[in-house]
CSV table of C-alpha atoms in Angstrom, one decimal:
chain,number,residue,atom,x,y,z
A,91,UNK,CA,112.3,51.4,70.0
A,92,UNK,CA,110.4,51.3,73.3
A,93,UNK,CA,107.0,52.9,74.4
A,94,UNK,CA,106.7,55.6,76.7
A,95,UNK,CA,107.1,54.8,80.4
A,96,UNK,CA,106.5,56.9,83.7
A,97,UNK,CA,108.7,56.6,86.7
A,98,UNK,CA,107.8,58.9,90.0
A,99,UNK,CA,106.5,62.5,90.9
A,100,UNK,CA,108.8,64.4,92.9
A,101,UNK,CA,108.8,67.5,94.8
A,102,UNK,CA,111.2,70.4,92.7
A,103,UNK,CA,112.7,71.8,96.1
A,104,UNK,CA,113.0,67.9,97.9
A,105,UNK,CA,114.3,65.7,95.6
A,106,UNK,CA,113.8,62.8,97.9
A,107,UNK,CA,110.4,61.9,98.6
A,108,UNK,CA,108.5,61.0,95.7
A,109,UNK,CA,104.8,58.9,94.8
A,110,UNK,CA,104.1,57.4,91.8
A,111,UNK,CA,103.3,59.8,89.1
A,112,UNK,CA,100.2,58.2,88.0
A,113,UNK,CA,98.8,57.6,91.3
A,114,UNK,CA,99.0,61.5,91.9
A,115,UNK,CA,97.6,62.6,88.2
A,116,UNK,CA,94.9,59.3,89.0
A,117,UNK,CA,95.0,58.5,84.8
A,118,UNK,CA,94.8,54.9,85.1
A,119,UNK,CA,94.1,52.9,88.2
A,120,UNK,CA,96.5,50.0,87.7
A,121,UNK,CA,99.4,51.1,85.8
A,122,UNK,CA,101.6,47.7,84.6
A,123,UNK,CA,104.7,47.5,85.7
A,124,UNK,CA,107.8,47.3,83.2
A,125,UNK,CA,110.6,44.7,83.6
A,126,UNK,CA,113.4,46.2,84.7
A,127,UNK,CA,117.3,45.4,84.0
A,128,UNK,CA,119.9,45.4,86.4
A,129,UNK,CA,121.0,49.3,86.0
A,130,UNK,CA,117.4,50.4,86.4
A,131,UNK,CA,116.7,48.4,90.2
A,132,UNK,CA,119.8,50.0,91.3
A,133,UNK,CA,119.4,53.4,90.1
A,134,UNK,CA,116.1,53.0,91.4
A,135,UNK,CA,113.4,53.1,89.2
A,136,UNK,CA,110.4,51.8,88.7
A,137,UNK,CA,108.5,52.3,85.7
A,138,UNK,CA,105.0,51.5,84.5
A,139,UNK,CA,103.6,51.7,81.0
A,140,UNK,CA,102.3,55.2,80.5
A,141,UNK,CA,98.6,55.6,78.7
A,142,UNK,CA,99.8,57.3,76.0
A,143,UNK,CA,100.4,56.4,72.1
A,144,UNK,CA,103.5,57.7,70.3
A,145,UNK,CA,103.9,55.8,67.1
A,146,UNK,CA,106.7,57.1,65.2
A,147,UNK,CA,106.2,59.7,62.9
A,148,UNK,CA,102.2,59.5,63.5
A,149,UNK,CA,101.3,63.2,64.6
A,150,UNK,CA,98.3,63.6,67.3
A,151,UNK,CA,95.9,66.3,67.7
A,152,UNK,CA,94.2,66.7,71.0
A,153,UNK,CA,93.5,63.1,71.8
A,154,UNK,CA,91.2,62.2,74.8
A,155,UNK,CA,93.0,60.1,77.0
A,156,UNK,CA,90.5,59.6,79.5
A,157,UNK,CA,87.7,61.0,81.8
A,158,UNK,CA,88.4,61.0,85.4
A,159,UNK,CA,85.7,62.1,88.3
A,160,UNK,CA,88.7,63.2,91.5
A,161,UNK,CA,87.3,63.1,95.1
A,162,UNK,CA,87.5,65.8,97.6
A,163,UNK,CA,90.4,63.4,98.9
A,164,UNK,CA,91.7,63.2,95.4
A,165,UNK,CA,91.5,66.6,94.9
A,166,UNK,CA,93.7,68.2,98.4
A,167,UNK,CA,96.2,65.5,97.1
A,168,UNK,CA,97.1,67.1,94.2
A,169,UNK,CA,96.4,70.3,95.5
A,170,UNK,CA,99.5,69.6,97.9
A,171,UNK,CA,101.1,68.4,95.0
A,172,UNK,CA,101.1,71.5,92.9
A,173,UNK,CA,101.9,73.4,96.2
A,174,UNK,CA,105.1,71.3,96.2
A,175,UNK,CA,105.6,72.2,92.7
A,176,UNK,CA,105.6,68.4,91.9
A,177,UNK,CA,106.8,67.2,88.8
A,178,UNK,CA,106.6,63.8,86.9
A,179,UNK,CA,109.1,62.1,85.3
A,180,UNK,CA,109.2,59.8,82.1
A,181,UNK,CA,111.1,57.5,79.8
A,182,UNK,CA,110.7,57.2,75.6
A,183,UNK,CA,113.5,54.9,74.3
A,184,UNK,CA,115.9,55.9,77.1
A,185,UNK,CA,115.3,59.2,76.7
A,186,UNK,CA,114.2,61.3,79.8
A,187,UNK,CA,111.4,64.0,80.0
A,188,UNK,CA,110.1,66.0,82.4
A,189,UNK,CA,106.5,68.2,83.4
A,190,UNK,CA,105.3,69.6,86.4
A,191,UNK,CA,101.8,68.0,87.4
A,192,UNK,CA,100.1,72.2,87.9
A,193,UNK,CA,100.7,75.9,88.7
A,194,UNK,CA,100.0,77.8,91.7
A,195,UNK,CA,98.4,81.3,90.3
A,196,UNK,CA,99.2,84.3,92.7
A,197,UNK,CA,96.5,87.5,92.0
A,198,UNK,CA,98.7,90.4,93.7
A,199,UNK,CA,95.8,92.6,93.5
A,200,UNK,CA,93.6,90.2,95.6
A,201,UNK,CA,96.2,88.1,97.3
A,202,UNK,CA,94.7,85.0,96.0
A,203,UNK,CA,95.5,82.1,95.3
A,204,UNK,CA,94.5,79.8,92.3
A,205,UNK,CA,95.5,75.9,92.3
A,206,UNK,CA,95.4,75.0,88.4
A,207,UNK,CA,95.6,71.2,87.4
A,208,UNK,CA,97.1,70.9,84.0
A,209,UNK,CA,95.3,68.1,81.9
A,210,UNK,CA,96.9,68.6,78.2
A,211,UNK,CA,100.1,67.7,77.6
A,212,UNK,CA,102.1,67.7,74.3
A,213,UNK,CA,104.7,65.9,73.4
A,214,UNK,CA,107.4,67.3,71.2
A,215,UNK,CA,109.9,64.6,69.5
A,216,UNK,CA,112.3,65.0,66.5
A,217,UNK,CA,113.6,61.8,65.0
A,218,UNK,CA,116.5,61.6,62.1
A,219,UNK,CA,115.8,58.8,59.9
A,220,UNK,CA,114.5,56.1,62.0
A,221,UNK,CA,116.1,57.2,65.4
A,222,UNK,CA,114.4,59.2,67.8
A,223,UNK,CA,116.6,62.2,68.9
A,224,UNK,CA,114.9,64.5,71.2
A,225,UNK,CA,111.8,64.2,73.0
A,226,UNK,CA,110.3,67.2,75.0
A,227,UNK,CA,106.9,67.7,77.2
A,228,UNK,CA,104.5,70.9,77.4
A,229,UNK,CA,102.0,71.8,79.3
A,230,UNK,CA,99.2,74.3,78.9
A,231,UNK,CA,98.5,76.5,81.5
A,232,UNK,CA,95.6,77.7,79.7
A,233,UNK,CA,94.3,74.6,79.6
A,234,UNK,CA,94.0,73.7,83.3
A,235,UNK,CA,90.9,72.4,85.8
A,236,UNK,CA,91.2,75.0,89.0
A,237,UNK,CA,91.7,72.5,92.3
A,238,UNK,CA,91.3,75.2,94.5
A,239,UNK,CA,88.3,73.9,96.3
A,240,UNK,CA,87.5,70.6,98.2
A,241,UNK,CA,84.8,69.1,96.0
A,242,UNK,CA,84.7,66.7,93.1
A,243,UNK,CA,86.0,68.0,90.2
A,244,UNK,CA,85.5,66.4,86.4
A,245,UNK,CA,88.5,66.2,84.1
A,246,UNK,CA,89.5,65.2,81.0
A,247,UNK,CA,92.7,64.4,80.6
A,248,UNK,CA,94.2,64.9,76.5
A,249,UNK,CA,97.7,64.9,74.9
A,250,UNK,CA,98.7,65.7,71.4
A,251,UNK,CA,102.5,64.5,69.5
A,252,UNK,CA,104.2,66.4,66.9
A,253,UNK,CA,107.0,65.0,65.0
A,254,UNK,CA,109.8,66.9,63.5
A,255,UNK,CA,112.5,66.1,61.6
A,256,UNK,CA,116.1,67.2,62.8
A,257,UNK,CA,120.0,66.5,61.8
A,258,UNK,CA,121.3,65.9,64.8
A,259,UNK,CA,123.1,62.3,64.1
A,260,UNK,CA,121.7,59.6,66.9
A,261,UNK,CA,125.3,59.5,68.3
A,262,UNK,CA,124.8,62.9,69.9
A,263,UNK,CA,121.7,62.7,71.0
A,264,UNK,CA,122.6,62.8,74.8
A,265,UNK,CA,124.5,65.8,74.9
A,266,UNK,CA,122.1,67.8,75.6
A,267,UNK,CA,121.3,66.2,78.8
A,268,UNK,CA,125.0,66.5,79.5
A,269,UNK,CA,125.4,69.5,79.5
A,270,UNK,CA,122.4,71.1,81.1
A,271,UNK,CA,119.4,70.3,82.9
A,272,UNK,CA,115.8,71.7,84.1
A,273,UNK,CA,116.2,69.5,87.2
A,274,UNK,CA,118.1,70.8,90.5
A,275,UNK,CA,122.1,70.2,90.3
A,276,UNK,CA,121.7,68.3,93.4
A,277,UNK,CA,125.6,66.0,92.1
A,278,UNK,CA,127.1,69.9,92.8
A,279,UNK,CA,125.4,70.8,96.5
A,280,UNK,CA,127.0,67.1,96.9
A,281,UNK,CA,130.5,67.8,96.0
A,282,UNK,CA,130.7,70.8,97.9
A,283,UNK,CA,129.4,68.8,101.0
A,284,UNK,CA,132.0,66.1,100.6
A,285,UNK,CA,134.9,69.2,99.8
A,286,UNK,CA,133.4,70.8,103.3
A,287,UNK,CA,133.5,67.9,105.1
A,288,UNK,CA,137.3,66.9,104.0
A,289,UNK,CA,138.5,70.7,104.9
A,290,UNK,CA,136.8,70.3,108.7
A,291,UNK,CA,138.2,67.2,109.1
A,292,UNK,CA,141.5,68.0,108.1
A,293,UNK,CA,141.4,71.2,110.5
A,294,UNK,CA,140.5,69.4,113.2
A,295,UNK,CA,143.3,66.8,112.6
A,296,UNK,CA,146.0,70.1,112.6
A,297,UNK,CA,144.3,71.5,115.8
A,298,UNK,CA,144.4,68.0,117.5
A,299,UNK,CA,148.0,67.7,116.2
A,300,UNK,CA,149.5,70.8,117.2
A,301,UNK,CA,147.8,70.4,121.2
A,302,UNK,CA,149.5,66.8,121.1
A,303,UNK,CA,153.3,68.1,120.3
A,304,UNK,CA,152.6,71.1,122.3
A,305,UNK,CA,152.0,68.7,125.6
A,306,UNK,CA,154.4,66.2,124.5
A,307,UNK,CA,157.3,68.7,123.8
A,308,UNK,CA,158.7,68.4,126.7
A,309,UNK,CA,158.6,64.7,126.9
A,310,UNK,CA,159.8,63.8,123.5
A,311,UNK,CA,163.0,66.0,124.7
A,312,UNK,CA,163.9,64.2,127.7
A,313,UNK,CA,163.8,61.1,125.8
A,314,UNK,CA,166.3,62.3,123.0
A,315,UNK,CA,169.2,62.7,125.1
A,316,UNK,CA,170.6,59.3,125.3
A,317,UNK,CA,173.2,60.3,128.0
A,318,UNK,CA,170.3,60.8,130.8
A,319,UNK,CA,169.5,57.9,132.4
A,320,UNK,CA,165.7,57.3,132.4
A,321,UNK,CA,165.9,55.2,135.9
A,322,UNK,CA,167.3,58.4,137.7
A,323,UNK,CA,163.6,60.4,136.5
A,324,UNK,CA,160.9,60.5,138.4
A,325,UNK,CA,158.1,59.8,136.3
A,326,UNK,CA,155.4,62.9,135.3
A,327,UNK,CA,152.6,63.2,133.7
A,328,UNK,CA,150.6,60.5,131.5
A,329,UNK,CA,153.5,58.2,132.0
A,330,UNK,CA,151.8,57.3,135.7
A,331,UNK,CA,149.0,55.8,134.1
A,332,UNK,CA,150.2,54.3,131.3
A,333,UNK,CA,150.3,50.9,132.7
A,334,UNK,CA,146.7,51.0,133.7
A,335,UNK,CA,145.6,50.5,129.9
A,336,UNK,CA,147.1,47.1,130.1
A,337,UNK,CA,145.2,46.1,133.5
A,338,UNK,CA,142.4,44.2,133.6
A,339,UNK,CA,139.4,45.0,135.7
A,340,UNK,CA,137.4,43.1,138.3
A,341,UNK,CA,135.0,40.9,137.1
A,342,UNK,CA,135.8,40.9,133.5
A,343,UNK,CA,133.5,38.6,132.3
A,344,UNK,CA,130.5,40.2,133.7
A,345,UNK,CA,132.0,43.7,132.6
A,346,UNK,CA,132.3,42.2,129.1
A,347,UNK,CA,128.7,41.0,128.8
A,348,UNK,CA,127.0,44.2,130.3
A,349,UNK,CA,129.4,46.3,127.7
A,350,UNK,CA,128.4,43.9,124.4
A,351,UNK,CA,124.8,44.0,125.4
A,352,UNK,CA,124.6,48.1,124.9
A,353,UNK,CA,123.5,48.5,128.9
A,354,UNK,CA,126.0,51.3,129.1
A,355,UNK,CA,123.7,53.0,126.8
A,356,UNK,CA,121.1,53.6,129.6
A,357,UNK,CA,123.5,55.9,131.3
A,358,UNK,CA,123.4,58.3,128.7
């Protein structure tokens, strides 16, 4: 079974930029790095050991992980992170989890604004026999430090475990990832992009189509008839320059280098 390990923070409405998760919440100051395999680099990743002890089956009640003092700096940087409704993202033996960093309180009556900092997580796992199942993250709104203001702020940052027993063989144990997810569908918004992107282009090769046989019609015609002699025709048209494709320019050479050096590119 392996420990617990964090990967990145990302923003819930842009999926693609993303900091390290423990250099946003600022629990440890040098996070170690895990080694990776193969599937891991190219997916991606890069995981750290997380702070946190889950021993199987060994149940955890409010556990100090550690006292942080956070800078004004410190502080506006996770203040734009909860803004951004930035979530964190970890691993425990393959399995992933997920937990957004704060909450941004609204007071309709006053029309203010609140910046909350969660610093208790919990950590839910069920295990059958001596397989790990399920593994699920809460947070505590009620236990929160407000970050509303620029100035140094103390926190203590705490988790707790609870282990539960479930019969759900290990075989099964990533359906439920399969089948949904708290994270944005973004594999769906990419289908219909690719489905979008086939229909225009097949349009646009129907509309280029039907302008060519219109103009060519009348061409194609002539050149059925095999009784017509084609030196009797004057010739109309694209056939007048059709021969031009075929003739090479002055000063080729020097036409060749300014076009395979990208000068043309000034002119636009």
């Amino acid at each position: 079974m392996e420990g617990l390990f964090a990967s990145y923070s990302y923003p819930f409405y842009y999926f693609f930029d993303s900091f390290s998760v423990f250099n946003c919440s600022l629990v440890i100051d040098h996070p170690k790095d895990k080694r990776e395999a193969l599937g891991e680099v190219l997916n991606g990743d890069r995981l750290v050991d997380a702070p946190y002890e889950l021993n199987f089956k060994e149940d955890r009640n409010s556990k100090v992980l550690c006292q942080k003092s956070l800078s004004k700096v410190e502080v506006a940087k996770l203040r734009d992170a909860v803004a951004k409704d930035y979530y964190f993202q970890m691993y425990y033996d393959d399995l992933p989890l997920w937990g957004f960093l704060g909450k941004l309180d609204k007071d309709k009556e006053q029309g203010n604004a609140k910046y909350l900092l969660f610093k208790h997580i919990h950590f839910d796992i069920m295990y059958n026999g001596d397989r790990v199942i399920e593994i699920n993250v809460q947070t505590d709104p009620n236990v929160a430090v407000d970050i509303t203001e620029d100035k140094e702020v103390q926190v203590e940052f705490s988790y707790s475990v609870t282990w539960k027993k479930t019969d759900i063989p290990f075989e099964k144990r990533m359906e439920k990832y399969s089948k949904s997810s708290s994270m944005p569908q973004h594999l769906e918004i990419h289908w219909f992009s690719i489905i979008n992107s086939c229909v225009t282009v097949l349009l646009l090769t129907g509309f280029l189509a039907t302008i060519l046989m219109r103009v060519l019609k009348n061409d194609f015609i002539k050149y059925s008839h095999e009784d017509e002699s084609l030196e009797d025709q004057e010739e109309t048209g694209w056939k007048y320059i059709h021969g031009d494709v075929f003739r090479f320019p002055q000063q080729k050479s020097l036409f060749a280098a300014i076009v395979g050096s990208g000068t043309q590119l000034l002119a636009l």
